[in-house]
Amino acid sequence: MSCELGVFVKCPHPEMVETIGLAGFDFAVVDMEHTPLGPRDLYPLVLAAERRGLSLVVRIPQKLDAYFKQG
C-alpha cells in the first residue's frame, strides 16, 4: 500500500513550490479559498510545480467562470 504526501501552499512565492517539490512531496494544494492568493498569483506557482515534477491542486474560492477561463 502506497501513500502520497502533500502540503498546502498559502503564499505567492514560486520558490516555496519548488522547495516542496525538491523535498520529495507528491503534491501541493494552492489554497485560494482561505488566503489572499488570486488568479495572477497562480501562473508562477504552476510553472514552479511543473519545473519540479510536482502535482498541483488548486482550491478555488467560488465556482465562477473567472477561475476556470482565461479572460
C-alpha positions as semicolon CSV with decimal commas, in nm:
position;residue;x (nm);y (nm);z (nm)
1;M;0,000;0,000;0,000
2;S;0,145;0,336;-0,100
3;C;0,062;0,672;0,043
4;E;0,107;1,012;-0,121
5;L;0,211;1,310;0,083
6;G;0,133;1,674;0,012
7;V;0,112;2,017;0,169
8;F;-0,098;2,333;0,141
9;V;0,052;2,643;-0,021
10;K;-0,071;2,971;0,123
11;C;0,187;3,216;-0,011
12;P;0,252;3,352;-0,363
13;H;0,620;3,255;-0,378
14;P;0,715;3,005;-0,652
15;E;1,036;2,931;-0,463
16;M;0,824;2,766;-0,194
17;V;0,657;2,540;-0,450
18;E;0,996;2,443;-0,593
19;T;1,123;2,366;-0,243
20;I;0,819;2,145;-0,178
21;G;0,899;1,952;-0,496
22;L;1,267;1,922;-0,410
23;A;1,176;1,798;-0,061
24;G;1,007;1,496;-0,217
25;F;0,640;1,573;-0,164
26;D;0,400;1,418;-0,415
27;F;0,161;1,712;-0,449
28;A;0,073;2,057;-0,320
29;V;-0,263;2,230;-0,278
30;V;-0,275;2,601;-0,360
31;D;-0,539;2,743;-0,126
32;M;-0,712;3,034;-0,299
33;E;-1,019;2,991;-0,078
34;H;-0,874;3,091;0,260
35;T;-0,583;3,311;0,153
36;P;-0,540;3,633;-0,045
37;L;-0,395;3,435;-0,339
38;G;-0,559;3,530;-0,668
39;P;-0,554;3,419;-1,031
40;R;-0,245;3,632;-1,106
41;D;-0,050;3,451;-0,834
42;L;-0,131;3,110;-0,976
43;Y;0,068;3,103;-1,302
44;P;0,417;3,132;-1,143
45;L;0,321;2,862;-0,892
46;V;0,211;2,630;-1,173
47;L;0,537;2,688;-1,360
48;A;0,740;2,613;-1,046
49;A;0,545;2,291;-0,986
50;E;0,597;2,178;-1,345
51;R;0,969;2,252;-1,319
52;R;0,999;2,016;-1,020
53;G;0,753;1,747;-1,133
54;L;0,511;1,832;-0,853
55;S;0,138;1,772;-0,896
56;L;-0,062;2,081;-0,810
57;V;-0,423;2,103;-0,693
58;V;-0,593;2,443;-0,674
59;R;-0,865;2,512;-0,421
60;I;-1,076;2,797;-0,565
61;P;-1,295;3,029;-0,357
62;Q;-1,608;3,012;-0,574
63;K;-1,743;2,819;-0,870
64;L;-1,714;3,109;-1,115
65;D;-1,607;3,110;-1,480
66;A;-1,331;3,358;-1,397
67;Y;-1,146;3,082;-1,211
68;F;-1,176;2,836;-1,499
69;K;-1,139;3,052;-1,811
70;Q;-0,863;3,283;-1,922
71;G;-1,013;3,632;-1,973
